[in-house]
Coordinates of N, CA and C and ligand atoms in Angstrom, one line a residue:
X38 N 16.4 -18.5 -5.1 CA 14.8 -18.3 -4.2 C 15.2 -16.6 -4.2
X39 N 13.7 -16.2 -4.2 CA 13.6 -14.8 -4.1 C 13.9 -14.2 -2.8
X40 N 14.5 -13.2 -2.7 CA 15.2 -12.8 -1.3 C 14.5 -11.3 -1.2
X41 N 13.9 -10.8 0.2 CA 13.2 -9.6 -0.1 C 13.9 -9.3 1.4
X42 N 13.9 -7.6 1.5 CA 14.4 -7.1 2.8 C 13.5 -6.0 3.2
X43 N 13.1 -6.3 4.6 CA 12.1 -5.3 5.1 C 13.1 -4.4 5.8
X44 N 12.6 -3.2 6.3 CA 13.6 -2.4 7.1 C 12.5 -1.4 7.9
X45 N 13.2 -0.8 8.7 CA 12.6 0.2 9.7 C 12.6 1.3 9.2
X46 N 12.2 2.7 9.5 CA 12.2 3.8 8.9 C 13.9 4.2 8.7
X47 N 14.6 4.1 9.7 CA 16.0 4.4 9.7 C 16.9 3.5 8.9
X48 N 16.4 2.4 8.6 CA 17.5 1.2 8.1 C 18.2 0.5 9.1
X49 N 18.1 0.8 10.3 CA 19.1 0.1 11.3 C 18.6 -1.5 11.5
X50 N 17.2 -1.4 11.5 CA 16.9 -2.8 11.8 C 16.2 -3.6 10.4
X51 N 16.7 -4.9 10.2 CA 16.4 -5.4 9.1 C 16.0 -6.8 9.3
X52 N 15.3 -7.3 8.1 CA 14.7 -8.6 8.1 C 15.1 -9.0 6.5
X53 N 15.6 -10.1 6.3 CA 15.8 -10.7 5.1 C 15.2 -11.9 5.0
X54 N 14.2 -12.1 3.9 CA 13.3 -13.2 3.9 C 13.5 -14.0 2.7
X55 N 13.7 -15.1 2.5 CA 13.9 -16.2 1.4 C 12.4 -17.0 1.2
X56 N 12.2 -16.9 0.0 CA 11.1 -17.7 -0.6 C 9.8 -16.8 -0.6
X57 N 8.8 -17.2 -0.9 CA 7.5 -16.5 -0.9 C 6.9 -16.6 0.6
X58 N 6.2 -15.7 0.9 CA 5.5 -15.5 2.3 C 4.2 -16.8 2.5
X59 N 4.2 -17.5 3.6 CA 3.3 -18.6 3.8 C 1.8 -18.1 3.8
X60 N 1.8 -16.7 4.2 CA 0.5 -16.2 4.2 C 0.4 -14.6 4.3
X61 N -0.3 -14.0 3.4 CA -0.4 -12.5 3.6 C -1.6 -12.0 3.9
X62 N -1.9 -11.3 4.8 CA -3.4 -11.0 5.3 C -3.5 -9.5 5.8
X63 N -4.7 -9.2 5.6 CA -4.9 -7.9 6.2 C -5.9 -8.0 7.4
X64 N -5.6 -7.1 8.4 CA -6.2 -7.2 9.5 C -6.7 -5.7 10.1
X65 N -8.1 -5.7 10.3 CA -8.6 -4.6 10.7 C -8.6 -4.1 12.4
X66 N -8.2 -5.1 12.9 CA -8.5 -5.0 14.5 C -7.8 -3.7 14.9
X67 N -8.2 -3.2 16.1 CA -7.9 -1.9 16.8 C -6.4 -1.9 17.0
X68 N -6.0 -3.0 17.4 CA -4.4 -3.3 18.0 C -3.6 -3.1 16.6
X69 N -4.0 -3.6 15.4 CA -3.2 -3.4 14.3 C -3.5 -1.8 14.0
X70 N -4.5 -1.3 14.2 CA -4.7 0.2 13.5 C -3.4 0.9 14.5
X71 N -3.4 0.9 15.9 CA -2.9 1.3 16.6 C -1.2 1.1 16.3
X72 N -1.0 -0.4 16.1 CA 0.6 -0.7 15.8 C 1.2 0.2 14.5
X73 N 0.2 0.4 13.5 CA 0.6 0.6 12.2 C 0.4 2.1 12.1
X74 N -0.5 2.7 13.1 CA -1.0 4.1 12.9 C -1.6 4.2 11.4
X75 N -2.3 3.3 11.0 CA -2.8 3.4 9.6 C -4.3 2.5 9.9
X76 N -5.1 2.6 8.9 CA -6.6 2.2 9.0 C -6.6 0.7 9.1
X77 N -5.6 -0.1 8.7 CA -5.5 -1.5 8.9 C -4.1 -1.9 8.6
X78 N -3.9 -3.2 9.1 CA -2.6 -3.9 9.0 C -2.3 -4.5 8.0
X79 N -1.3 -4.8 7.3 CA -1.2 -5.9 6.1 C 0.2 -6.7 6.5
X80 N 0.1 -7.8 6.8 CA 1.6 -8.5 7.3 C 1.8 -9.8 6.5
X81 N 2.9 -10.2 6.3 CA 3.4 -11.2 5.6 C 4.0 -12.4 6.7
X82 N 3.3 -13.5 6.5 CA 4.2 -14.6 7.7 C 5.2 -15.5 6.6
X83 N 6.2 -15.8 7.4 CA 7.5 -16.5 6.8 C 7.7 -17.6 7.8
X84 N 8.1 -18.8 7.5 CA 8.7 -19.8 8.4 C 9.9 -19.2 9.0
X85 N 10.2 -19.4 10.2 CA 11.2 -19.0 11.0 C 12.7 -19.2 10.2
X86 N 12.8 -20.2 9.7 CA 13.8 -20.5 9.2 C 14.3 -20.0 7.9
X87 N 13.5 -19.1 7.1 CA 13.1 -18.4 5.9 C 13.6 -16.9 6.3
X88 N 14.0 -16.6 7.5 CA 13.9 -15.2 8.1 C 15.5 -15.0 8.7
X89 N 16.0 -14.0 8.1 CA 17.3 -13.6 8.7 C 17.2 -12.1 9.5
X90 N 17.6 -12.0 10.9 CA 17.2 -10.7 11.3 C 18.7 -10.0 11.6
X91 N 18.7 -8.6 11.2 CA 19.9 -7.8 11.6 C 19.6 -6.5 12.3
X92 N 20.5 -6.1 13.1 CA 20.0 -4.8 13.7 C 19.8 -5.1 15.2
X93 N 19.5 -3.9 15.8 CA 19.3 -3.8 17.4 C 17.6 -3.6 17.5
X94 N 17.0 -4.2 18.3 CA 15.4 -4.1 18.2 C 15.2 -4.1 19.8
X95 N 14.0 -3.6 20.2 CA 13.4 -3.7 21.6 C 12.3 -4.5 21.2
X96 N 11.5 -4.9 22.5 CA 10.4 -5.8 22.5 C 9.3 -5.1 23.2
X97 N 8.3 -5.2 22.5 CA 7.0 -4.7 23.0 C 6.0 -5.9 23.0
X98 N 5.4 -6.5 24.3 CA 4.7 -7.6 24.3 C 3.0 -7.2 24.4
X99 N 2.2 -7.7 23.4 CA 0.8 -7.2 23.9 C 0.0 -8.6 23.8
X100 N -0.8 -8.6 24.8 CA -1.4 -9.8 25.1 C -2.9 -9.8 24.3
X101 N -3.0 -10.7 23.5 CA -4.1 -10.8 22.2 C -5.3 -11.1 22.7
X102 N -6.4 -11.2 22.0 CA -7.7 -11.5 22.5 C -7.8 -12.8 23.2
X103 N -7.0 -13.8 22.5 CA -7.4 -15.0 23.0 C -6.1 -15.4 24.2
X104 N -5.4 -14.5 24.6 CA -4.5 -14.8 25.7 C -3.2 -15.0 25.0
X105 N -3.0 -14.7 23.8 CA -1.6 -15.0 23.1 C -0.6 -13.9 23.5
X106 N 0.6 -14.1 23.6 CA 1.5 -13.1 23.8 C 2.1 -12.7 22.6
X107 N 1.8 -11.4 21.9 CA 2.3 -11.0 20.8 C 3.4 -10.1 21.1
X108 N 4.6 -10.9 20.3 CA 5.8 -10.1 20.6 C 6.4 -9.3 19.5
X109 N 6.4 -7.8 19.4 CA 6.9 -7.0 18.6 C 8.0 -6.7 18.8
X110 N 8.8 -6.5 17.8 CA 10.4 -6.2 17.7 C 10.4 -4.8 16.9
X111 N 10.7 -3.5 17.6 CA 10.8 -2.4 16.8 C 12.1 -2.1 17.0
X112 N 12.5 -1.0 16.1 CA 13.8 0.0 16.2 C 13.8 0.7 17.4
X113 N 14.8 0.9 18.4 CA 15.0 1.8 19.2 C 15.3 3.2 18.9
X114 N 15.8 3.4 17.7 CA 16.2 4.4 17.1 C 14.9 5.3 16.5
X115 N 14.1 4.5 15.6 CA 13.0 5.3 14.8 C 11.5 4.7 15.2
X116 N 11.5 3.6 16.1 CA 10.3 2.9 16.4 C 9.5 2.1 15.7
X117 N 10.0 1.8 14.5 CA 9.1 1.0 13.6 C 9.2 -0.4 14.0
X118 N 8.0 -1.1 13.6 CA 8.0 -2.6 14.1 C 8.5 -3.3 13.0
X119 N 9.2 -4.1 12.8 CA 10.0 -4.8 11.7 C 9.4 -6.4 11.6
X120 N 9.2 -6.6 12.9 CA 8.7 -8.2 12.9 C 8.1 -8.3 14.0
X121 N 7.1 -9.1 14.3 CA 6.6 -10.0 15.3 C 6.2 -11.3 15.1
X122 N 6.2 -11.9 16.6 CA 5.9 -13.5 16.4 C 4.7 -13.6 17.7
X123 N 3.8 -14.6 17.4 CA 2.9 -14.8 18.4 C 3.5 -16.1 19.1
X124 N 3.7 -16.0 20.6 CA 4.1 -16.9 21.4 C 3.0 -17.8 21.8
X125 N 3.5 -19.2 21.6 CA 2.2 -20.4 22.1 C 1.3 -20.4 21.0
X126 N 1.5 -20.0 19.8 CA 0.5 -19.9 18.5 C 1.5 -19.7 17.5
X127 N 1.3 -20.3 16.4 CA 2.0 -20.0 15.3 C 3.5 -19.8 15.4
X128 N 4.2 -20.5 16.5 CA 5.5 -20.2 17.0 C 6.5 -20.6 16.1
X129 N 6.2 -21.1 15.0 CA 7.5 -21.5 14.0 C 7.3 -20.2 12.9
X130 N 6.6 -19.3 13.1 CA 6.4 -18.0 12.0 C 6.6 -16.8 12.4
X131 N 7.1 -15.9 11.7 CA 7.5 -14.7 11.8 C 6.7 -13.8 11.1
X132 N 6.1 -12.7 11.6 CA 5.2 -11.9 10.7 C 6.0 -10.7 10.4
X133 N 6.1 -10.1 9.4 CA 6.5 -8.8 8.7 C 5.6 -7.8 8.2
X134 N 5.4 -6.6 8.8 CA 4.6 -5.8 8.3 C 4.9 -5.7 6.7
X135 N 3.9 -5.7 6.1 CA 4.3 -5.6 4.4 C 5.1 -4.3 4.0
X136 N 4.8 -3.0 4.5 CA 4.9 -1.9 4.5 C 6.3 -1.8 4.7
X137 N 6.9 -2.5 5.5 CA 8.5 -2.5 5.8 C 9.2 -3.0 4.6
X138 N 8.6 -3.7 3.6 CA 9.4 -4.0 2.4 C 9.5 -3.0 1.2
X139 N 8.6 -1.8 1.6 CA 8.4 -0.8 0.8 C 8.5 -1.0 -0.9
X140 N 7.7 -2.3 -1.1 CA 7.8 -2.8 -2.6 C 6.3 -2.8 -2.9
X141 N 5.7 -2.1 -3.9 CA 4.6 -2.2 -4.4 C 4.1 -3.6 -5.2
X142 N 5.3 -4.2 -5.5 CA 4.9 -5.6 -6.2 C 4.8 -6.7 -5.3
X143 N 4.8 -6.5 -3.9 CA 4.8 -7.6 -3.1 C 3.5 -8.4 -3.3
X144 N 3.4 -9.7 -3.1 CA 2.3 -10.5 -3.2 C 0.9 -9.8 -2.5
X145 N 0.0 -10.0 -3.0 CA -1.2 -9.4 -2.5 C -1.8 -10.4 -1.4
X146 N -2.6 -9.8 -0.6 CA -3.2 -10.8 0.6 C -4.0 -11.6 0.1
X147 N -4.3 -12.6 0.9 CA -5.2 -13.6 0.5 C -6.5 -13.7 1.3
X148 N -6.3 -12.9 2.3 CA -7.5 -12.9 3.4 C -7.5 -11.6 4.1
X149 N -8.5 -11.1 4.5 CA -9.0 -9.9 5.4 C -9.8 -10.4 6.6
X150 N -9.0 -10.0 7.7 CA -9.9 -10.5 9.0 C -10.0 -9.1 10.0
X151 N -11.1 -9.4 10.8 CA -11.5 -8.6 11.9 C -12.2 -7.4 11.0
X152 N -13.2 -7.9 10.0 CA -13.7 -6.7 9.1 C -14.7 -6.0 9.8
X153 N -15.1 -6.5 11.2 CA -16.1 -6.0 12.1 C -15.6 -4.5 12.5
X154 N -14.0 -4.5 12.5 CA -13.3 -3.1 12.8 C -12.9 -2.3 11.6
X155 N -13.7 -2.7 10.4 CA -13.0 -2.1 9.2 C -13.5 -0.9 9.1
X156 N -12.7 0.2 8.7 CA -13.2 1.6 8.5 C -14.3 1.5 7.1
X157 N -15.4 2.5 7.2 CA -16.4 2.1 6.2 C -15.9 2.5 4.9
X158 N -15.0 3.2 4.6 CA -14.5 3.7 3.5 C -13.8 2.6 2.6
X159 N -13.1 1.8 3.5 CA -12.0 0.5 3.0 C -12.8 -0.3 2.1
X160 N -12.3 -0.5 0.8 CA -12.9 -1.7 -0.2 C -11.7 -2.2 -0.4
X161 N -11.9 -3.6 -0.4 CA -10.8 -4.6 -1.0 C -11.5 -5.7 -2.0
X162 N -10.6 -6.2 -2.7 CA -11.2 -7.1 -3.7 C -12.0 -7.9 -3.3
X163 N -12.9 -8.6 -3.8 CA -13.9 -9.6 -3.6 C -13.1 -11.1 -3.6
X164 N -12.1 -11.3 -4.2 CA -11.5 -12.6 -4.3 C -10.8 -12.8 -2.9
X165 N -10.8 -12.0 -2.3 CA -10.2 -12.3 -0.9 C -11.0 -13.0 -0.1
X166 N -10.6 -13.8 1.0 CA -11.2 -14.5 1.9 C -11.6 -13.5 3.0
X167 N -12.8 -13.3 3.4 CA -13.3 -12.2 4.2 C -13.8 -12.9 5.7
X168 N -13.1 -12.4 6.6 CA -13.6 -12.8 8.1 C -14.1 -11.8 9.0
X169 N -15.3 -12.1 9.7 CA -15.7 -10.8 10.5 C -14.4 -10.7 11.7
Ligands
LIG199 ZN1 15.1 2.5 12.9
LIG200 ZN1 -4.8 -7.2 14.0

């Protein structure tokens, strides 16, 4: 089974994933823009049992639009978020920012969400599912 490793900028915090992601998505929401420091976020979800976490992390909890607690786990040394989970929804899954894998061959996203917040210059393939 395919194993991949996601890591923070300094390499202290790591997530090892087994198998293919359950879902890979692009999100243009303002919270993802702030979290990533980029124009949009790309994240892969894995079942909790397919993920092994190593290293020290701190938590940042953001309350989502629907009142969900989004718990971000970031490296205390370099600040990069390496995984997050949404409490009370999607409980069995861990989301990993795709950039943390630093792998240009990582599977492409199948869906693009929050396009109402999309920067006007961003173009994504038409075969993706698109949601406002
Ligand atoms: Zn780090
Ligand atoms: Zn988002």
